[in-house]
mmCIF file of C-alpha atoms in Angstrom:
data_model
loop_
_atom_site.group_PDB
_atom_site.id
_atom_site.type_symbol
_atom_site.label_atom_id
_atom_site.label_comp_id
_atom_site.label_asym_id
_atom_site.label_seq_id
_atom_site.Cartn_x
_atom_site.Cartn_y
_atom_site.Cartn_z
ATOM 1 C CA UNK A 1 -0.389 -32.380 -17.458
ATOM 2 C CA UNK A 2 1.078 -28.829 -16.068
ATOM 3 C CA UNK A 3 3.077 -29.591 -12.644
ATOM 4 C CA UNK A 4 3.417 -26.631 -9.879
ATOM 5 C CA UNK A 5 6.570 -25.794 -11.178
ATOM 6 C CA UNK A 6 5.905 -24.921 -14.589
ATOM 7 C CA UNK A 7 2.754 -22.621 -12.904
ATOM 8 C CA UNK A 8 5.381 -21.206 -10.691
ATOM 9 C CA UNK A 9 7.524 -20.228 -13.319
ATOM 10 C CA UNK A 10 5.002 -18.957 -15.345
ATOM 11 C CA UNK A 11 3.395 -17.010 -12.615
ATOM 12 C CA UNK A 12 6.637 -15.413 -12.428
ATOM 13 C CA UNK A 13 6.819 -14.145 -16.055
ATOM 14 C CA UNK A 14 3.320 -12.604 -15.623
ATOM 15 C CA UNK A 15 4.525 -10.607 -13.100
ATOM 16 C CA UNK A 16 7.916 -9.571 -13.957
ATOM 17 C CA UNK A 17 6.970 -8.792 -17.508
ATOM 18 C CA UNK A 18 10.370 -10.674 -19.033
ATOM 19 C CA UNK A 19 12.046 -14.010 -18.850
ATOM 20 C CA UNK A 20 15.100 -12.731 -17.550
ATOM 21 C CA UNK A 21 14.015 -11.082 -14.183
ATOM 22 C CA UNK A 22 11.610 -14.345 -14.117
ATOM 23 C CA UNK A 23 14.645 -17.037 -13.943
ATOM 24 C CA UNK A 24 15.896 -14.536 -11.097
ATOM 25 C CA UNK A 25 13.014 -13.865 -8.372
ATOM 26 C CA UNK A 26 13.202 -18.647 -8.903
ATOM 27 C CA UNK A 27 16.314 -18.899 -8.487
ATOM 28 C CA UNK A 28 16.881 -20.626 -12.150
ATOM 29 C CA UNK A 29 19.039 -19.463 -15.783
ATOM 30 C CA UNK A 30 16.970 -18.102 -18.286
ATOM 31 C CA UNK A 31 16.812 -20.755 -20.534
ATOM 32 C CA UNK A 32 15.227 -22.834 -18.086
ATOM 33 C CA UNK A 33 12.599 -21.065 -18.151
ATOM 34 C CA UNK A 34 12.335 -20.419 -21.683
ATOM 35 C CA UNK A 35 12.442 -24.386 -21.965
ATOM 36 C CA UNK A 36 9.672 -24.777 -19.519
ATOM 37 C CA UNK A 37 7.086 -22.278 -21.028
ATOM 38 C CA UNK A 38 7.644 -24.040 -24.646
ATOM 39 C CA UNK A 39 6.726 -27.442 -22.672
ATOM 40 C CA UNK A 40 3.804 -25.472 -21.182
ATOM 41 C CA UNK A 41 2.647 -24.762 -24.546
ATOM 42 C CA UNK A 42 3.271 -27.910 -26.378
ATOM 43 C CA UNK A 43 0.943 -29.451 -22.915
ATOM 44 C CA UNK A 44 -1.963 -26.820 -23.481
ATOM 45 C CA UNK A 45 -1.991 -26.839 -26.863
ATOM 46 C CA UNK A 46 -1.892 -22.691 -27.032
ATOM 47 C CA UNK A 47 0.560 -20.179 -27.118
ATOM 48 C CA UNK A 48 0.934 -18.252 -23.822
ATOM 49 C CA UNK A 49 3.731 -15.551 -24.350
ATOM 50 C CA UNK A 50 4.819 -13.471 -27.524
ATOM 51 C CA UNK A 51 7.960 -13.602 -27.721
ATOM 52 C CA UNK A 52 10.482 -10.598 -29.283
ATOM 53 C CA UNK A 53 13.524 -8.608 -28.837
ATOM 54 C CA UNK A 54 12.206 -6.350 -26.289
ATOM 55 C CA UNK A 55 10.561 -9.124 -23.581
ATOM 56 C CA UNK A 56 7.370 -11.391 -23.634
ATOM 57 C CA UNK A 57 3.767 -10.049 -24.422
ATOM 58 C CA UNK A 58 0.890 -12.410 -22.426
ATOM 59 C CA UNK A 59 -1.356 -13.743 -25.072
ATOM 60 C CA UNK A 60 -5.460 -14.400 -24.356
ATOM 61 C CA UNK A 61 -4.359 -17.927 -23.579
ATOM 62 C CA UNK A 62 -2.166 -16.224 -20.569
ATOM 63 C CA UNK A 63 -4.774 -14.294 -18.866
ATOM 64 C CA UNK A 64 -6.841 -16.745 -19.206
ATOM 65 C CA UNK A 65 -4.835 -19.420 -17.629
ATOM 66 C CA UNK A 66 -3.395 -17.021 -14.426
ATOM 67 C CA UNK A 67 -6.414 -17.048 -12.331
ATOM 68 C CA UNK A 68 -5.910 -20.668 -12.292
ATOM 69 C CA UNK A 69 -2.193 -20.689 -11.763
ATOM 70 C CA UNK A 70 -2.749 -18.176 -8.660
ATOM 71 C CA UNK A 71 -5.692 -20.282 -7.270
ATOM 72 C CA UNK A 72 -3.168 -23.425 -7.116
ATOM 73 C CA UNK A 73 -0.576 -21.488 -6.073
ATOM 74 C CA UNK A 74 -2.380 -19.840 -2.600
ATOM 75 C CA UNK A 75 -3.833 -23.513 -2.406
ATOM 76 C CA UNK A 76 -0.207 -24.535 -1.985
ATOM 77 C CA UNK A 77 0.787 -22.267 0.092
ATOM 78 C CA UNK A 78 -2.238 -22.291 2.294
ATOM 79 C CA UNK A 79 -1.342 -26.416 2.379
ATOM 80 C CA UNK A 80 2.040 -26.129 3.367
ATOM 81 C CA UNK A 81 1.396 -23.309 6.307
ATOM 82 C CA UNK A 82 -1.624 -25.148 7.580
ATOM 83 C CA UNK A 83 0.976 -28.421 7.869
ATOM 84 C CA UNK A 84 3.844 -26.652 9.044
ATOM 85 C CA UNK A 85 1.898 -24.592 11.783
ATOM 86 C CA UNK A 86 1.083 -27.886 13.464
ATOM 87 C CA UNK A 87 4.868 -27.770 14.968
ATOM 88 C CA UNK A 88 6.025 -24.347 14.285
ATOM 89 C CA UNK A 89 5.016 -21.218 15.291
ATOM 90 C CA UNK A 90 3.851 -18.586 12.905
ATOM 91 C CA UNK A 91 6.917 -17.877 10.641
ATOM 92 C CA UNK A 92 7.520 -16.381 7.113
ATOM 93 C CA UNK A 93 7.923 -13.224 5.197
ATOM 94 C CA UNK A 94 4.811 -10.605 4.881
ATOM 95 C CA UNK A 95 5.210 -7.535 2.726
ATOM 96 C CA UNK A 96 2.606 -4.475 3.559
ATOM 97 C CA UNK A 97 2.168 -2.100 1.050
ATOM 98 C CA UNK A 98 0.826 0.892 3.224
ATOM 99 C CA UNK A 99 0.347 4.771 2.112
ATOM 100 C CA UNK A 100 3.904 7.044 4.054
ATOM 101 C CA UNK A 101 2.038 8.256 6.985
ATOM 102 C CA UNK A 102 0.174 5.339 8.091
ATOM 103 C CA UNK A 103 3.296 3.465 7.375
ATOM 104 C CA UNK A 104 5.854 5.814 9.364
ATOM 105 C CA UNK A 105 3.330 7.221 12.811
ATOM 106 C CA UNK A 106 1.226 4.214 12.745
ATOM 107 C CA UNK A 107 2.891 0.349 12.230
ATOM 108 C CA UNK A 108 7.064 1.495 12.421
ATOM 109 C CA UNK A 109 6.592 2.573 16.084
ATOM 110 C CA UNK A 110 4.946 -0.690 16.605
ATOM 111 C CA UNK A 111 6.470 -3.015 14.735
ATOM 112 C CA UNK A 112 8.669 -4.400 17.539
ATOM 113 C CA UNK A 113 5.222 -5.653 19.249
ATOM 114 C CA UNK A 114 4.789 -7.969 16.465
ATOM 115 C CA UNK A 115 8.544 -9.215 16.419
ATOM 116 C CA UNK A 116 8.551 -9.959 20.128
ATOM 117 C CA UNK A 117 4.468 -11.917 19.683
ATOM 118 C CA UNK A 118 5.666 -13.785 16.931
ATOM 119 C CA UNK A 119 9.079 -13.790 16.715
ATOM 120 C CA UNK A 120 9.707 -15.949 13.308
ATOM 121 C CA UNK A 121 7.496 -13.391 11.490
ATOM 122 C CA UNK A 122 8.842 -10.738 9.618
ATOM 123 C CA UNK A 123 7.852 -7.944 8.276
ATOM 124 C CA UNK A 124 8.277 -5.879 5.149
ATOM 125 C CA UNK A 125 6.586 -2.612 5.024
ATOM 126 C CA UNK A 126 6.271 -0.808 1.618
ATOM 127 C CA UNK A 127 5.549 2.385 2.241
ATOM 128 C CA UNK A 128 4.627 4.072 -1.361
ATOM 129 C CA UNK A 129 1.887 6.812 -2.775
ATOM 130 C CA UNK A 130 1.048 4.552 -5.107
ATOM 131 C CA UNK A 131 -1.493 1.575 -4.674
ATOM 132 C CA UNK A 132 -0.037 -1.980 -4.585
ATOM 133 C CA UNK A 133 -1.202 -4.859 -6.806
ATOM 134 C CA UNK A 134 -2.004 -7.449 -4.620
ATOM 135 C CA UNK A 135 -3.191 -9.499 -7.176
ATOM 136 C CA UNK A 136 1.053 -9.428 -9.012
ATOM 137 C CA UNK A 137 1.435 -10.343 -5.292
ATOM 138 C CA UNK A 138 3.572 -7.416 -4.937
ATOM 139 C CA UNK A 139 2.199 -7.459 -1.389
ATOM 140 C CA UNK A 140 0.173 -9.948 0.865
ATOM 141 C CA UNK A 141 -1.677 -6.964 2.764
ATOM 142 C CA UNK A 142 -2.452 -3.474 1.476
ATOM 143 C CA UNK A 143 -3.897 -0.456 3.359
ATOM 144 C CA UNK A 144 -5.235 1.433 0.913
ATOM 145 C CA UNK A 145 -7.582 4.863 1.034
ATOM 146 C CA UNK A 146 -10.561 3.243 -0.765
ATOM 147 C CA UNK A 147 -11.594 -0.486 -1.476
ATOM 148 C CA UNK A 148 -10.396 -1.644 -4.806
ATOM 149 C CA UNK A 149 -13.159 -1.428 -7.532
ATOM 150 C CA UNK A 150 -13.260 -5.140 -8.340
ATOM 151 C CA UNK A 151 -11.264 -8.806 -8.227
ATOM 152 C CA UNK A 152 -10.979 -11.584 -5.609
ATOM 153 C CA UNK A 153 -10.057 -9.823 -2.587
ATOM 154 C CA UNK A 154 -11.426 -9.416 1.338
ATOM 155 C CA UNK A 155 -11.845 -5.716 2.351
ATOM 156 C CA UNK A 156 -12.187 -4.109 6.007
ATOM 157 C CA UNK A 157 -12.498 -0.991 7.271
ATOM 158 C CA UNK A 158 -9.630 -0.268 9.780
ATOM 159 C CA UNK A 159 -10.510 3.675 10.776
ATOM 160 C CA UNK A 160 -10.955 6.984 10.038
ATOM 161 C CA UNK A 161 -8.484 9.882 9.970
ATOM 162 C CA UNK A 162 -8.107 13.300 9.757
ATOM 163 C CA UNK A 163 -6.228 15.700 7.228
ATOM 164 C CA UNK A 164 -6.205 19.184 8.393
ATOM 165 C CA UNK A 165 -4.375 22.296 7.462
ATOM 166 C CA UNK A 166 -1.440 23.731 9.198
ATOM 167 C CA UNK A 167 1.550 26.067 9.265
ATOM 168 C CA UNK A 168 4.061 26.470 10.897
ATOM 169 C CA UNK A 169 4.720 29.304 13.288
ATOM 170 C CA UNK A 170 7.613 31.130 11.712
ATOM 171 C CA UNK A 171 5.651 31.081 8.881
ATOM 172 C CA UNK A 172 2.263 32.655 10.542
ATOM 173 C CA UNK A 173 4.895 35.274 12.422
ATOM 174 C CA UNK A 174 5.952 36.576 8.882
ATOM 175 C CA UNK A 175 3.078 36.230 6.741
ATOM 176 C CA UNK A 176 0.108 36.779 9.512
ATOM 177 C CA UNK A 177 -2.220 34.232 10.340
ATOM 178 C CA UNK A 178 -5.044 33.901 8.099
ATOM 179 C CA UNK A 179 -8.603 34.874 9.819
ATOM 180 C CA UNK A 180 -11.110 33.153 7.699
ATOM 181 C CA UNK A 181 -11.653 31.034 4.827
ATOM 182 C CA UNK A 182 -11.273 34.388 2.153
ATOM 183 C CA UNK A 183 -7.987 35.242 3.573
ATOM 184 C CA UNK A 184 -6.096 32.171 2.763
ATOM 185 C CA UNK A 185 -5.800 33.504 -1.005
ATOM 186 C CA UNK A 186 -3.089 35.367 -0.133
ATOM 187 C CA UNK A 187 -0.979 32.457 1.317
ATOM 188 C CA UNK A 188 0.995 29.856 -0.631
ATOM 189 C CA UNK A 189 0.914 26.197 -0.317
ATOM 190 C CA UNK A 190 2.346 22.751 -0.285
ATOM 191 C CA UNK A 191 0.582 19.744 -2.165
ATOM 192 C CA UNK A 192 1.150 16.528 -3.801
ATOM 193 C CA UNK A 193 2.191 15.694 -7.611
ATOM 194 C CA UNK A 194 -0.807 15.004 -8.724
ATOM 195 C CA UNK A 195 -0.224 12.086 -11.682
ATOM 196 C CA UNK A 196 1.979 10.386 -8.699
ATOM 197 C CA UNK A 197 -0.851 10.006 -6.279
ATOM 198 C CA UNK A 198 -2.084 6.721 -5.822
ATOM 199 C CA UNK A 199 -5.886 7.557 -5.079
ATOM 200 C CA UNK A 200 -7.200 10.958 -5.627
ATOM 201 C CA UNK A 201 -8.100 11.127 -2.529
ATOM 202 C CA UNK A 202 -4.614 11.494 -0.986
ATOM 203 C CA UNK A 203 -4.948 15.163 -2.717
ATOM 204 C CA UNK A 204 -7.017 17.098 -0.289
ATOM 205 C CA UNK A 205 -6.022 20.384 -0.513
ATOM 206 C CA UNK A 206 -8.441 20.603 -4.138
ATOM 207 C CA UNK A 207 -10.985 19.268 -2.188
ATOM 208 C CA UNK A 208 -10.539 22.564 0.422
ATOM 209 C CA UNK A 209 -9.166 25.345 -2.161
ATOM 210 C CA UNK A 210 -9.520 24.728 -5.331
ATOM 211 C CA UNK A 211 -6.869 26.551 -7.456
ATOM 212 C CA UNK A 212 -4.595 27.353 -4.319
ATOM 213 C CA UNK A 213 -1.383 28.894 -5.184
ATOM 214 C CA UNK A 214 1.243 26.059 -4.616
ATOM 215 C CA UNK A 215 5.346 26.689 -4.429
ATOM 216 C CA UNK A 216 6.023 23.277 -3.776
ATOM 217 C CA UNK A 217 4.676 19.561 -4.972
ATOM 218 C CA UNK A 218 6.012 16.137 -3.332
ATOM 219 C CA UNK A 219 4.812 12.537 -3.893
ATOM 220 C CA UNK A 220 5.824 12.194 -0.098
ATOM 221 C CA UNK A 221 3.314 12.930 2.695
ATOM 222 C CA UNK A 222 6.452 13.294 4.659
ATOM 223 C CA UNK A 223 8.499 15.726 2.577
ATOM 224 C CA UNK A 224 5.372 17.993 2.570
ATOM 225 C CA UNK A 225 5.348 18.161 6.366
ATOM 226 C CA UNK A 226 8.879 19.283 6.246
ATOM 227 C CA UNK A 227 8.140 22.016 4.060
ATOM 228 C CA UNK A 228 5.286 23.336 5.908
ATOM 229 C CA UNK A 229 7.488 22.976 9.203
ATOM 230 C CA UNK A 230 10.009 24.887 6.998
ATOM 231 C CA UNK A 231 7.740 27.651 6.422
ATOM 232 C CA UNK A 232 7.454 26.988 2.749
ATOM 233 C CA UNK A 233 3.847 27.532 3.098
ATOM 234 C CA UNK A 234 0.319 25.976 4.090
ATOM 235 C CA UNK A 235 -0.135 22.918 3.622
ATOM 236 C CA UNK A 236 -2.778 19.930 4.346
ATOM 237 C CA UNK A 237 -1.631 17.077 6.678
ATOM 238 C CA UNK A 238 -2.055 14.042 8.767
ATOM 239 C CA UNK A 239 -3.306 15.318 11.860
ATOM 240 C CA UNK A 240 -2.251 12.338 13.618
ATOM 241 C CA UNK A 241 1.325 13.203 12.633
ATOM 242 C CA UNK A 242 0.896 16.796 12.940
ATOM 243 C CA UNK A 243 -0.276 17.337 16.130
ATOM 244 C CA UNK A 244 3.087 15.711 17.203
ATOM 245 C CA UNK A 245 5.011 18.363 15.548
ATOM 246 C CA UNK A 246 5.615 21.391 18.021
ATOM 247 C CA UNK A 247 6.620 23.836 15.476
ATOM 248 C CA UNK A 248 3.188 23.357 13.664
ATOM 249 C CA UNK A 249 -0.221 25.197 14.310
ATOM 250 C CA UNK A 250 -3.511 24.177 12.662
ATOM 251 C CA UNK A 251 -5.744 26.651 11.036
ATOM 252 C CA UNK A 252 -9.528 26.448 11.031
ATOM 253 C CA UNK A 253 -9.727 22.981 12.968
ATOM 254 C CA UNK A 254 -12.840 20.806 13.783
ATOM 255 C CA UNK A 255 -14.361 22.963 16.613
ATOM 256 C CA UNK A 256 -14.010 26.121 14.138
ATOM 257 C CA UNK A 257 -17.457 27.389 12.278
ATOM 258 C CA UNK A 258 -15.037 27.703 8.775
ATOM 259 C CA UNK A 259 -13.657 23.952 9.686
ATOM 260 C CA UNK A 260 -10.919 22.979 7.011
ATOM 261 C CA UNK A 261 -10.598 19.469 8.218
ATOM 262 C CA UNK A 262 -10.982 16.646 5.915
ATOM 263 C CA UNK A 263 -12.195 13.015 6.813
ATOM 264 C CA UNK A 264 -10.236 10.028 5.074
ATOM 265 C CA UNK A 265 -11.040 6.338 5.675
ATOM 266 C CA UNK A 266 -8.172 3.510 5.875
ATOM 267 C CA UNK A 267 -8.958 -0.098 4.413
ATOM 268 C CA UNK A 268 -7.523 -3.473 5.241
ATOM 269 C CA UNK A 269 -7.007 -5.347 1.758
ATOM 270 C CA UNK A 270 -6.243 -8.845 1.147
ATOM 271 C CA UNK A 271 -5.952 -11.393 -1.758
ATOM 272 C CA UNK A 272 -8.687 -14.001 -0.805
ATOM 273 C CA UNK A 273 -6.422 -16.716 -1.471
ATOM 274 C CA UNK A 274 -3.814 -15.278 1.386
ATOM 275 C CA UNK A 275 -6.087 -14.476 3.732
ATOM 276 C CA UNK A 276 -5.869 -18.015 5.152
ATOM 277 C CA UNK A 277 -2.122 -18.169 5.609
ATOM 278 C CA UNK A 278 -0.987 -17.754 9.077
ATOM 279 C CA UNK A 279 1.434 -15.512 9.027
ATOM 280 C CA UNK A 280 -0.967 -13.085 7.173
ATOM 281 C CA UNK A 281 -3.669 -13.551 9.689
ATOM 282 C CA UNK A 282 -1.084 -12.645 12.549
ATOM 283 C CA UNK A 283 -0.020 -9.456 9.946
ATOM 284 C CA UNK A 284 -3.770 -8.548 9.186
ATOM 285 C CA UNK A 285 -4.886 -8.801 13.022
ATOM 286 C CA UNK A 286 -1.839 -7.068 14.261
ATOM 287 C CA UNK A 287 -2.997 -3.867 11.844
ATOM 288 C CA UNK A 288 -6.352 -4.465 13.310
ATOM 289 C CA UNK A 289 -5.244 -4.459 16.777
ATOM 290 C CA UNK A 290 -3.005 -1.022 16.201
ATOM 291 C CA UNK A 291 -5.794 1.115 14.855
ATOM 292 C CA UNK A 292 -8.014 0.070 17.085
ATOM 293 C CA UNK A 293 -6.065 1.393 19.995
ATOM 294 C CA UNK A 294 -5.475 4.553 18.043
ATOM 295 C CA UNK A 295 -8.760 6.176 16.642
ATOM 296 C CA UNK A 296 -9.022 8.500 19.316
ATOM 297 C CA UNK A 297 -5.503 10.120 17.422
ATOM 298 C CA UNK A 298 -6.847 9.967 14.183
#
């Protein structure tokens, strides 16, 4: 019979890809867990890895048996937080994988709110472009701009935003400020690298101008403010962090007839076999809580 430990280090093969980085993120050599995956197999009766020169390829008997593994493994963990908050406060490690912006204006400022409510929790915010895999457990919480398409996981909605787009003014007092929608062909613009965008949604400024004349791509939502504030061109941001900015002016906003805002839509995701665990309850309603008191910004 398969014990939590083999799972555990087989769990972490499927999501580090080799052996090597495997025996590291458990604390064990590498020949423990080659040992412990051959055992595995002789148990089950099935091969689970490939292996060669260049790493470990999952076989059908691997994807078949990680659902499983993960199941017993959140069961585990649920178990041993659900026991240890009977005497402990809430207390662990929670990583949230969280687009720049949201990451930077939104949660950062806050964070020390959730330190001083539950002061055993911490918190490790990932702030990336790209989306997280929550089911490699590269996270326990992702905000992400649309729901995943499928697997086990609880989605919310946490709020709306705005993307709108702005200039700054030494830029408007040498190029002239554009008067309507037709004049902005003249003007240049800032914009994201398109095969690094996480969701296709982060890329507004198609959405508003197709074939706009861009000088400068980022995968950063916050190096493309500081080119706009630069006066490297036009560019379409977070209004929530814009409006902050003094040396930045929006063109066409909401209240204009030729608006060129953009409505966006954050989402609270969660593996369904986390969602249980204290400390990512605390995490998930501390998010909650922070939006909530901010939609009137977004």
């Amino acid at each position: 019979m398969l014990n939590s430990d083999e799972l555990r280090l087989f769990l972490a093969v499927m999501r580090e890809g080799n052996m090597l980085a495997a025996a590291r993120r458990v604390g064990v050599d590498h020949s423990t867990v080659a040992r412990r995956l051959t055992n595995m197999e002789a148990t089950l009766g099935a091969r689970l890895f490939d292996r060669s020169p260049r790493g470990v390829t999952p076989t059908p008997a691997a994807f078949a048996l990680v659902s499983h593994a993960e199941r017993i493994e959140s069961e585990l963990l649920a178990a041993m937080s659900s026991v240890a908050g009977r005497d402990r406060e809430v207390e662990g490690t929670v990583r949230l994988a969280t687009p720049e912006a949201f990451a930077s204006h939104l949660i950062a400022p806050r964070v020390a709110e959730l330190r001083e409510r539950h002061p055993r929790l911490t918190l490790e915010l990932a702030s990336e472009s790209k989306a997280a895999s929550l089911s490699r457990r590269e996270a326990e919480i992702a905000v992400m701009l649309k729901p995943p398409p499928k697997g086990r996981f609880v989605t919310r909605k946490l709020a709306d935003y705005r993307l709108g787009l702005y200039a700054s003014k030494a830029y408007l007092a040498r190029e002239g400020v554009p008067t309507g929608r037709g004049d902005l062909s003249r003007h240049v613009f800032v914009s994201y690298i398109e095969e690094l965008a996480g969701f296709a949604e982060m890329i507004a400024l198609d959405q508003l101008l197709p074939g706009a004349a861009i000088v400068f791509r980022a995968s950063s939502s916050a190096a493309q403010h500081a080119a706009v504030a630069a006066g490297m061109g036009l560019g379409v941001l977070h209004v929530f962090a814009a409006a902050e900015d003094e040396r930045l002016v929006q063109l066409f906003p909401e209240s204009m007839p030729e608006s060129m805002e953009v409505w966006r839509s954050y989402w609270l995701v969660m593996h369904a076999d986390l969602q249980r665990l204290p400390r990512v309850r605390a995490a998930a309603d501390f998010l909650e809580e922070v939006t909530r008191g901010m939609r009137e910004r977004l």
